[in-house]
Coordinates of C-alpha atoms in Angstrom, one line a residue:
M1 CA 68.3 76.1 22.3
T2 CA 67.0 77.2 25.4
N3 CA 66.8 80.8 26.9
T4 CA 66.8 82.6 23.2
I5 CA 65.7 86.3 23.3
R6 CA 62.9 86.9 21.8
P7 CA 63.3 88.4 17.6
A8 CA 61.6 91.6 17.8
P9 CA 57.6 91.8 17.3
A10 CA 58.6 93.5 13.3
D11 CA 60.2 91.0 12.2
V12 CA 58.0 88.3 13.9
G13 CA 55.3 89.6 11.8
R14 CA 56.9 90.7 8.7
L15 CA 58.3 87.3 8.4
A16 CA 54.2 85.3 9.8
T17 CA 52.9 87.4 6.6
Q18 CA 55.2 85.9 4.2
I19 CA 54.5 82.6 5.5
L20 CA 51.0 82.9 5.5
D21 CA 50.6 84.4 2.1
L22 CA 52.8 81.0 1.1
V23 CA 50.7 79.0 2.9
E24 CA 47.4 80.6 1.5
A25 CA 48.4 79.8 -1.8
S26 CA 49.5 76.6 -1.7
E27 CA 47.6 74.0 -3.5
E28 CA 46.8 71.8 0.0
Y29 CA 45.6 75.6 1.2
R30 CA 41.5 74.7 0.4
R31 CA 41.1 70.8 1.3
L32 CA 43.3 72.1 4.6
E33 CA 40.4 74.4 5.4
E34 CA 37.7 72.2 4.2
S35 CA 39.3 68.9 5.6
T36 CA 40.0 70.9 9.3
R37 CA 36.0 71.8 9.3
L38 CA 35.2 68.9 8.0
Y39 CA 35.2 67.1 12.1
P40 CA 33.5 69.0 14.2
D41 CA 32.3 66.6 16.9
C42 CA 35.7 65.0 17.0
W43 CA 36.7 69.0 18.2
A44 CA 35.3 69.8 21.2
T45 CA 36.7 70.1 24.7
F46 CA 35.0 71.3 27.5
T47 CA 37.5 74.5 28.5
G48 CA 38.3 75.8 24.5
Y49 CA 35.6 76.5 22.6
P50 CA 33.1 76.2 25.0
I51 CA 34.6 79.9 26.5
V52 CA 33.4 82.0 23.0
A53 CA 30.1 83.7 24.3
S54 CA 27.2 82.0 22.8
F55 CA 29.3 79.4 20.8
D56 CA 28.1 78.1 17.1
L57 CA 30.2 75.8 15.1
S58 CA 28.9 77.2 11.8
R59 CA 29.1 81.0 12.7
D60 CA 32.7 80.3 14.6
A61 CA 34.6 77.5 12.8
G62 CA 35.5 79.9 10.1
P63 CA 36.6 82.9 11.8
L64 CA 38.9 80.7 14.2
F65 CA 40.4 78.8 11.4
V66 CA 41.6 82.2 10.1
E67 CA 43.3 82.4 13.8
A68 CA 45.0 79.2 14.3
M69 CA 46.5 79.5 10.9
R70 CA 47.9 83.4 11.7
V71 CA 49.3 81.5 14.7
L72 CA 51.1 78.7 12.9
A73 CA 52.3 81.1 10.6
L74 CA 53.7 83.3 14.2
K75 CA 55.4 80.1 15.2
A76 CA 56.7 79.2 12.0
A77 CA 58.6 82.7 11.6
L78 CA 59.6 82.3 15.6
F79 CA 60.9 79.0 15.2
E80 CA 63.4 80.2 11.7
L81 CA 64.4 83.2 13.8
T82 CA 65.0 81.2 16.3
G83 CA 67.2 78.6 14.8
G84 CA 64.8 76.1 15.7
D85 CA 64.0 77.0 19.6
E86 CA 60.6 74.9 20.1
R87 CA 59.8 77.3 23.6
T88 CA 60.5 80.2 22.0
A89 CA 58.1 79.2 19.2
E90 CA 54.9 78.1 21.4
L91 CA 53.1 81.5 22.0
I92 CA 50.5 81.6 24.5
V93 CA 47.5 81.8 22.7
S94 CA 43.8 82.4 24.0
A95 CA 42.2 78.6 24.8
P96 CA 39.8 78.3 21.7
V97 CA 42.5 79.4 18.8
D98 CA 44.5 77.0 20.6
E99 CA 41.9 74.5 20.5
M100 CA 41.8 75.7 16.3
V101 CA 45.4 75.1 16.2
H102 CA 45.1 71.2 17.5
A103 CA 41.9 70.6 14.8
V104 CA 44.7 71.8 12.2
L105 CA 47.4 70.1 12.5
A106 CA 45.1 66.6 13.0
Q107 CA 45.7 67.0 9.5
Y108 CA 48.9 66.0 9.5
T109 CA 49.5 64.0 6.2
L110 CA 48.8 67.2 4.3
C111 CA 50.1 69.6 7.2
V112 CA 53.5 67.4 7.0
R113 CA 53.3 67.6 2.4
M114 CA 52.4 71.2 2.6
T115 CA 54.8 72.7 5.2
A116 CA 58.2 70.5 3.0
R117 CA 57.0 71.6 0.0
L118 CA 57.1 75.1 1.1
G119 CA 60.3 74.7 3.5
I120 CA 58.4 76.0 6.8
Q121 CA 57.6 74.0 10.0
F122 CA 54.2 74.2 12.3
V123 CA 55.5 74.6 15.7
H124 CA 53.0 72.9 18.7
M125 CA 54.5 70.2 21.4
T126 CA 51.7 70.4 24.4
D127 CA 54.9 69.5 26.7
Q128 CA 56.1 73.4 25.5
E129 CA 52.6 74.9 26.0
R130 CA 51.9 77.8 28.5
F131 CA 48.3 79.5 29.4
G132 CA 47.2 82.4 30.2
W133 CA 46.7 85.1 27.3
Q134 CA 46.8 88.5 28.1
P135 CA 45.5 91.5 25.7
G136 CA 48.7 93.2 24.5
D137 CA 51.5 90.7 25.5
Y138 CA 54.2 89.2 23.1
T139 CA 51.7 87.4 20.9
Q140 CA 49.4 90.4 20.3
Q141 CA 52.7 92.7 19.6
C142 CA 53.6 89.7 16.9
Y143 CA 50.0 89.3 15.5
Q144 CA 49.7 93.3 14.9
A145 CA 53.3 93.4 14.1
A146 CA 51.6 91.1 10.8
G147 CA 49.0 94.2 10.2
W148 CA 46.4 91.6 11.0
G149 CA 45.0 93.9 13.3
V150 CA 43.8 93.3 17.0
P151 CA 43.2 90.1 17.7
D152 CA 39.2 89.3 17.7
P153 CA 38.3 89.6 21.5
R154 CA 35.5 87.2 20.6
Y155 CA 37.6 84.5 20.0
W156 CA 41.0 86.1 22.2
I157 CA 40.2 85.8 26.0
G158 CA 41.9 87.1 28.3
K159 CA 43.6 85.2 31.6
D160 CA 41.2 86.9 34.5
E161 CA 37.7 86.2 31.6
T162 CA 38.9 82.7 30.7
G163 CA 39.3 82.0 34.3
R164 CA 35.0 83.7 34.7
R165 CA 34.1 81.8 32.4
L166 CA 35.8 78.6 32.8
G167 CA 33.8 79.1 36.8
V168 CA 30.6 79.1 34.8
L169 CA 30.8 76.4 33.1
R170 CA 32.5 74.5 35.2
E171 CA 29.0 74.9 37.4
R172 CA 26.7 73.9 35.0
Y173 CA 29.1 70.6 34.3
A174 CA 28.5 69.6 37.8
S175 CA 25.0 70.3 37.4
I176 CA 24.4 67.7 34.9
G177 CA 27.5 64.8 36.6
I178 CA 30.7 66.7 34.7
M179 CA 33.3 66.6 37.0
D180 CA 37.3 68.0 36.7
D181 CA 37.0 70.2 33.5
G182 CA 35.0 67.1 31.6
R183 CA 37.7 64.3 33.1
R184 CA 35.7 62.6 35.2
H185 CA 31.8 62.5 35.2
D186 CA 29.1 60.4 36.8
I187 CA 26.9 59.2 34.5
D188 CA 25.7 55.9 34.5
F189 CA 24.6 55.9 30.6
A190 CA 22.4 52.7 31.9
A191 CA 20.3 54.6 34.6
G192 CA 16.5 55.6 33.8
T193 CA 17.1 53.9 29.7
P194 CA 14.9 50.6 30.1
E195 CA 16.0 48.6 27.3
L196 CA 19.4 48.9 28.7
A197 CA 19.0 48.5 31.9
A198 CA 17.2 45.3 31.1
A199 CA 20.3 44.2 28.8
G200 CA 22.5 44.6 31.8

């Protein structure tokens, strides 16, 4: 299904609130939260969490998990309201929040079991993702209609500011030989390490 008319934010928000309440009340929820936070070394990219100012996993993991679960509830609501339209359900979100969505969905077995039991479906496909979240957009309208207030600006960073921060990060990364947003580097791990150089 394509070109679906987007449901009214009030309808999305109302259903998303119900979905999130179901998820939070489920027997799997605490394990989902704990397991999502268990493997911080596996999460980080160069362009998601690092755009949060003075990012600190011990402080930011909890709030980011809350934001990710809200996004998943909104997308599940849209998916249901549109009769399964993946494209419409793939809301535009801020990069750090999207990265935490990935961390949640990495708990595959638990997510599948929980959503099947609750009769909902988490939605996330890379080929449907769109980037460039902007304050006040449809995503924020649905978010606020769910009663969650204004998205936390620490984690919800608009398109222009995201671009500016990525520019700062790219300069820093380049200074240590990391290019293309972490997809390429020129670090020779043996250089400067006599025992490795000798072994080579």
